[in-house]
C-alpha cells in the first residue's frame, strides 16, 4: 500500500511515552546467559533495556503514555472517538487492551481495537487512524504502540534475550491548520514470516511443543530483510510524496539494532546526526519503538515545527511501513 495524503490536513498534536523503571544492563544479562557486554554492543549497539515488573502488563505502560499524549494535545479522553492499540503482547487476547484503555481513560465514545503487525504495528496503526480521519469516520484519534516482549522471550535463549525491551508510546491525531501527514507506505511478506515467529500463540496446532509461546528468530534472515526494507520503504514514500531525501530533517527508524539503522541511513544518504537513536538504552521495544524515539526526540528539542520527519518500521509478519510528515507541534 502506497499513498499520498489527501483531503483535510491531519497531524500529531500530542505525544507521550513510558518505559518501566527496571533497567537491565548487558552486564546483568551476562550473568543470566552466555553472553558479554562486548558481543551485544558490537552486534547491536544495545547497552541496556527496561523490563516490566511482574505485575505490569501492556496497559500499565500504555496508560501513562496515553495520558501524556492527551495532556500535550490538550484533548479530553471523552473527546477521543478512535483508539487503536498496536501490540503483540496485549494484557490478554480479549478484552482488547484498547477497550481496557478506553475504559480507564474515560473514552466511552471511542471505537477501540488492537492491531497486530509485529514491530511495524505503530506505523500500521498510524496509517489506519489517519485513513479513518481523512475519510471522515473519526475526528480525534489516540494511537498507542507498545509491547512487553520480556513476557514472550525465552530467558535461556541468548540469541533473542539480549535484543528486546519493554515500553510504550502514544500520539493524538487531530485535524490541523497545516498538513502533518504527507504519505504512507505499508507492506507485508508472509512468505518470510517464519523467520520471526511466536509458535503456539494462536489457533495453529504445533505438535512439537518445544519453544511454544516464545519468540523464535532467524537473526541473519531478519537482518537481511530489515536492511532491505528500511531503505525500499523509505524511498517509496519519499518518491510518492515528491520529496527528496536531502529534505528529511529527522529520521526515526525502528530501533532494532544500531547496525541495521546505520546501514539504512547510509544507503538512503541521511547523515547520522539526523537519525534518532535510543536503542542503546531501550533495546527493541517492538510497537513501542518509534513513539518512544519520537518522544525522546521531542524532549531533547530535536523535533521542531516544520521539520520533515521520516519514520520506518519493520518486523514480524514480515511487515514494514513508512510514514512521512511535517512536524506541526
Ligand atoms: N552472545 C554471545 N554470542 C552470541 C549471542 C549472544 N547474545 N547470540 C548469538 N551468539 C553467537 C552465535 O551462537 C554464533 O556463534 P557460532 O558462530 O559459534 O555459531 C555467533 O554468535 C554469531 O551469530 P550470528 O547469529 O551469526 O550473529 P550476527 O552477526 O548475525 O548477529 C544478531 C546476530 C545481532 C541477532 C543479528 O543477526 C541481528 O541483529 N539480526 C536482526 C535481529 C533483529 O533486529 N530482530 C528484530 C527485528 S524485527 C522486530 O523488531 C521484531
mmCIF file of C-alpha atoms in Angstrom, residues 89-287:
data_model
loop_
_atom_site.group_PDB
_atom_site.id
_atom_site.type_symbol
_atom_site.label_atom_id
_atom_site.label_comp_id
_atom_site.label_asym_id
_atom_site.label_seq_id
_atom_site.Cartn_x
_atom_site.Cartn_y
_atom_site.Cartn_z
ATOM 1 C CA UNK A 89 1.669 -8.502 23.843
ATOM 2 C CA UNK A 90 -1.795 -7.290 24.885
ATOM 3 C CA UNK A 91 -2.818 -7.782 28.536
ATOM 4 C CA UNK A 92 -4.751 -10.763 27.121
ATOM 5 C CA UNK A 93 -6.295 -11.561 23.721
ATOM 6 C CA UNK A 94 -9.633 -10.242 24.913
ATOM 7 C CA UNK A 95 -10.848 -7.981 26.301
ATOM 8 C CA UNK A 96 -8.597 -5.991 23.998
ATOM 9 C CA UNK A 97 -6.063 -3.640 25.508
ATOM 10 C CA UNK A 98 -7.584 -0.781 23.527
ATOM 11 C CA UNK A 99 -11.007 -1.393 25.087
ATOM 12 C CA UNK A 100 -9.429 -1.561 28.554
ATOM 13 C CA UNK A 101 -7.522 1.668 27.900
ATOM 14 C CA UNK A 102 -10.624 3.456 26.595
ATOM 15 C CA UNK A 103 -12.425 2.472 29.789
ATOM 16 C CA UNK A 104 -9.693 3.567 32.205
ATOM 17 C CA UNK A 105 -9.019 6.800 30.304
ATOM 18 C CA UNK A 106 -12.728 7.605 30.083
ATOM 19 C CA UNK A 107 -13.307 7.495 26.312
ATOM 20 C CA UNK A 108 -16.774 5.866 26.121
ATOM 21 C CA UNK A 109 -17.445 7.040 22.557
ATOM 22 C CA UNK A 110 -14.232 5.652 21.079
ATOM 23 C CA UNK A 111 -14.182 2.784 18.624
ATOM 24 C CA UNK A 112 -11.338 0.760 20.113
ATOM 25 C CA UNK A 113 -9.388 -2.182 18.735
ATOM 26 C CA UNK A 114 -5.964 -3.806 18.908
ATOM 27 C CA UNK A 115 -3.796 -4.118 15.827
ATOM 28 C CA UNK A 116 -1.237 -6.836 15.232
ATOM 29 C CA UNK A 117 1.624 -6.072 12.824
ATOM 30 C CA UNK A 118 4.729 -7.028 14.794
ATOM 31 C CA UNK A 119 7.245 -4.256 15.303
ATOM 32 C CA UNK A 120 5.591 -2.341 12.438
ATOM 33 C CA UNK A 121 2.369 -2.103 14.445
ATOM 34 C CA UNK A 122 2.701 1.576 15.283
ATOM 35 C CA UNK A 123 3.171 2.551 11.620
ATOM 36 C CA UNK A 124 0.170 0.459 10.564
ATOM 37 C CA UNK A 125 -1.950 1.974 13.355
ATOM 38 C CA UNK A 126 -0.887 5.497 12.449
ATOM 39 C CA UNK A 127 -1.815 4.953 8.780
ATOM 40 C CA UNK A 128 -5.177 3.414 9.702
ATOM 41 C CA UNK A 129 -6.123 6.163 12.125
ATOM 42 C CA UNK A 130 -5.075 8.752 9.562
ATOM 43 C CA UNK A 131 -7.193 6.999 6.923
ATOM 44 C CA UNK A 132 -10.281 6.840 9.133
ATOM 45 C CA UNK A 133 -9.962 10.518 9.970
ATOM 46 C CA UNK A 134 -9.327 11.503 6.356
ATOM 47 C CA UNK A 135 -12.452 9.571 5.351
ATOM 48 C CA UNK A 136 -14.497 11.434 7.961
ATOM 49 C CA UNK A 137 -15.147 8.382 10.162
ATOM 50 C CA UNK A 138 -13.288 9.811 13.161
ATOM 51 C CA UNK A 139 -12.399 13.261 14.471
ATOM 52 C CA UNK A 140 -9.852 12.620 17.191
ATOM 53 C CA UNK A 141 -7.722 9.504 17.426
ATOM 54 C CA UNK A 142 -5.430 8.106 20.070
ATOM 55 C CA UNK A 143 -2.821 5.749 18.609
ATOM 56 C CA UNK A 144 -0.870 3.632 21.069
ATOM 57 C CA UNK A 145 2.121 1.408 20.322
ATOM 58 C CA UNK A 146 3.680 -0.725 22.992
ATOM 59 C CA UNK A 147 4.942 -4.135 23.960
ATOM 60 C CA UNK A 148 6.047 -6.180 26.934
ATOM 61 C CA UNK A 149 8.263 -8.515 24.934
ATOM 62 C CA UNK A 150 10.045 -9.689 28.083
ATOM 63 C CA UNK A 151 6.946 -11.870 28.676
ATOM 64 C CA UNK A 152 7.340 -13.798 25.417
ATOM 65 C CA UNK A 153 11.120 -14.254 25.414
ATOM 66 C CA UNK A 154 12.858 -17.480 26.321
ATOM 67 C CA UNK A 155 15.089 -16.238 29.149
ATOM 68 C CA UNK A 156 17.571 -19.017 28.413
ATOM 69 C CA UNK A 157 17.971 -18.114 24.685
ATOM 70 C CA UNK A 158 20.835 -15.634 24.341
ATOM 71 C CA UNK A 159 20.140 -15.092 20.632
ATOM 72 C CA UNK A 160 16.842 -13.295 21.316
ATOM 73 C CA UNK A 161 17.011 -12.322 25.012
ATOM 74 C CA UNK A 162 19.657 -9.628 24.520
ATOM 75 C CA UNK A 163 17.761 -7.761 21.780
ATOM 76 C CA UNK A 164 14.448 -6.738 23.287
ATOM 77 C CA UNK A 165 12.959 -4.488 25.962
ATOM 78 C CA UNK A 166 9.591 -3.179 27.184
ATOM 79 C CA UNK A 167 7.997 0.211 26.539
ATOM 80 C CA UNK A 168 5.062 2.127 25.071
ATOM 81 C CA UNK A 169 4.253 5.387 23.359
ATOM 82 C CA UNK A 170 1.117 7.195 22.242
ATOM 83 C CA UNK A 171 0.091 10.004 19.921
ATOM 84 C CA UNK A 172 -3.066 12.066 19.472
ATOM 85 C CA UNK A 173 -4.188 12.767 15.901
ATOM 86 C CA UNK A 174 -6.342 15.803 15.067
ATOM 87 C CA UNK A 175 -7.245 17.973 12.116
ATOM 88 C CA UNK A 176 -4.749 20.828 11.990
ATOM 89 C CA UNK A 177 -4.332 24.068 10.003
ATOM 90 C CA UNK A 178 -1.114 22.779 8.414
ATOM 91 C CA UNK A 179 -0.742 19.381 6.766
ATOM 92 C CA UNK A 180 1.133 16.988 9.034
ATOM 93 C CA UNK A 181 0.897 13.549 7.415
ATOM 94 C CA UNK A 182 2.087 13.560 3.813
ATOM 95 C CA UNK A 183 2.014 9.868 2.907
ATOM 96 C CA UNK A 184 2.391 6.250 3.937
ATOM 97 C CA UNK A 185 3.783 3.007 2.552
ATOM 98 C CA UNK A 186 2.901 -0.340 4.143
ATOM 99 C CA UNK A 187 3.860 -3.849 3.114
ATOM 100 C CA UNK A 188 3.916 -7.476 4.208
ATOM 101 C CA UNK A 189 5.635 -10.702 3.164
ATOM 102 C CA UNK A 190 4.041 -13.671 4.898
ATOM 103 C CA UNK A 191 6.408 -15.951 2.988
ATOM 104 C CA UNK A 192 9.245 -14.673 5.153
ATOM 105 C CA UNK A 193 7.108 -14.784 8.311
ATOM 106 C CA UNK A 194 8.684 -17.996 9.550
ATOM 107 C CA UNK A 195 11.928 -16.108 10.241
ATOM 108 C CA UNK A 196 10.323 -14.281 13.172
ATOM 109 C CA UNK A 197 7.513 -16.188 14.824
ATOM 110 C CA UNK A 198 5.705 -16.946 18.069
ATOM 111 C CA UNK A 199 4.728 -20.623 17.762
ATOM 112 C CA UNK A 200 1.784 -21.806 19.826
ATOM 113 C CA UNK A 201 0.343 -18.327 20.239
ATOM 114 C CA UNK A 202 -2.808 -18.866 18.179
ATOM 115 C CA UNK A 203 -5.101 -21.436 16.611
ATOM 116 C CA UNK A 204 -2.389 -23.294 14.653
ATOM 117 C CA UNK A 205 -1.653 -26.571 16.453
ATOM 118 C CA UNK A 206 2.052 -27.158 16.913
ATOM 119 C CA UNK A 207 2.621 -30.846 17.652
ATOM 120 C CA UNK A 208 6.200 -30.346 18.810
ATOM 121 C CA UNK A 209 5.634 -28.074 21.779
ATOM 122 C CA UNK A 210 9.323 -27.155 22.194
ATOM 123 C CA UNK A 211 9.670 -23.427 22.500
ATOM 124 C CA UNK A 212 5.957 -22.737 22.189
ATOM 125 C CA UNK A 213 4.996 -19.308 23.443
ATOM 126 C CA UNK A 214 8.469 -17.820 22.885
ATOM 127 C CA UNK A 215 9.892 -15.625 20.141
ATOM 128 C CA UNK A 216 11.786 -17.615 17.507
ATOM 129 C CA UNK A 217 14.064 -15.689 15.213
ATOM 130 C CA UNK A 218 16.435 -16.404 12.385
ATOM 131 C CA UNK A 219 18.674 -13.412 13.107
ATOM 132 C CA UNK A 220 20.598 -13.407 9.843
ATOM 133 C CA UNK A 221 17.457 -13.572 7.684
ATOM 134 C CA UNK A 222 15.765 -10.841 9.693
ATOM 135 C CA UNK A 223 18.904 -8.730 9.412
ATOM 136 C CA UNK A 224 18.902 -9.122 5.604
ATOM 137 C CA UNK A 225 15.189 -8.343 5.405
ATOM 138 C CA UNK A 226 15.464 -5.317 7.713
ATOM 139 C CA UNK A 227 18.347 -3.672 5.875
ATOM 140 C CA UNK A 228 16.480 -4.105 2.572
ATOM 141 C CA UNK A 229 13.001 -2.845 3.545
ATOM 142 C CA UNK A 230 14.124 0.078 5.707
ATOM 143 C CA UNK A 231 15.614 1.512 2.532
ATOM 144 C CA UNK A 232 13.000 0.462 -0.064
ATOM 145 C CA UNK A 233 10.018 1.540 2.061
ATOM 146 C CA UNK A 234 11.508 4.951 2.864
ATOM 147 C CA UNK A 235 12.401 5.532 -0.778
ATOM 148 C CA UNK A 236 8.876 4.574 -1.875
ATOM 149 C CA UNK A 237 7.136 7.050 0.424
ATOM 150 C CA UNK A 238 9.597 9.854 -0.369
ATOM 151 C CA UNK A 239 9.131 9.264 -4.086
ATOM 152 C CA UNK A 240 5.339 9.113 -3.792
ATOM 153 C CA UNK A 241 5.292 12.451 -1.946
ATOM 154 C CA UNK A 242 7.763 14.054 -4.353
ATOM 155 C CA UNK A 243 10.229 14.756 -1.551
ATOM 156 C CA UNK A 244 13.995 14.397 -1.794
ATOM 157 C CA UNK A 245 15.873 12.549 0.940
ATOM 158 C CA UNK A 246 18.000 15.690 1.463
ATOM 159 C CA UNK A 247 14.884 17.416 2.793
ATOM 160 C CA UNK A 248 14.461 14.920 5.658
ATOM 161 C CA UNK A 249 15.277 16.721 8.933
ATOM 162 C CA UNK A 250 14.598 13.896 11.379
ATOM 163 C CA UNK A 251 14.828 10.186 10.565
ATOM 164 C CA UNK A 252 13.183 7.784 13.013
ATOM 165 C CA UNK A 253 13.778 4.151 12.028
ATOM 166 C CA UNK A 254 12.552 1.228 14.099
ATOM 167 C CA UNK A 255 15.035 0.865 16.945
ATOM 168 C CA UNK A 256 16.017 -2.769 16.407
ATOM 169 C CA UNK A 257 19.763 -2.720 16.070
ATOM 170 C CA UNK A 258 22.161 0.151 15.509
ATOM 171 C CA UNK A 259 23.944 -1.686 12.701
ATOM 172 C CA UNK A 260 20.682 -2.076 10.778
ATOM 173 C CA UNK A 261 19.805 1.588 11.397
ATOM 174 C CA UNK A 262 23.262 2.860 10.358
ATOM 175 C CA UNK A 263 23.136 0.742 7.221
ATOM 176 C CA UNK A 264 19.722 2.183 6.272
ATOM 177 C CA UNK A 265 20.752 5.791 6.953
ATOM 178 C CA UNK A 266 23.894 5.355 4.897
ATOM 179 C CA UNK A 267 22.098 3.723 1.951
ATOM 180 C CA UNK A 268 19.415 6.410 1.999
ATOM 181 C CA UNK A 269 22.014 9.149 2.254
ATOM 182 C CA UNK A 270 20.719 10.573 5.533
ATOM 183 C CA UNK A 271 23.505 11.994 7.752
ATOM 184 C CA UNK A 272 23.740 10.104 11.042
ATOM 185 C CA UNK A 273 23.100 13.227 13.112
ATOM 186 C CA UNK A 274 19.602 13.422 11.612
ATOM 187 C CA UNK A 275 18.758 9.905 12.817
ATOM 188 C CA UNK A 276 17.144 9.401 16.226
ATOM 189 C CA UNK A 277 18.870 6.602 18.162
ATOM 190 C CA UNK A 278 17.793 5.365 21.584
ATOM 191 C CA UNK A 279 18.109 1.602 21.053
ATOM 192 C CA UNK A 280 21.245 1.739 23.230
ATOM 193 C CA UNK A 281 19.066 2.469 26.279
ATOM 194 C CA UNK A 282 15.816 0.625 25.464
ATOM 195 C CA UNK A 283 16.667 -2.257 23.125
ATOM 196 C CA UNK A 284 13.992 -3.204 20.629
ATOM 197 C CA UNK A 285 10.602 -2.349 22.147
ATOM 198 C CA UNK A 286 8.641 -3.534 19.094
ATOM 199 C CA UNK A 287 5.460 -1.427 18.670
#
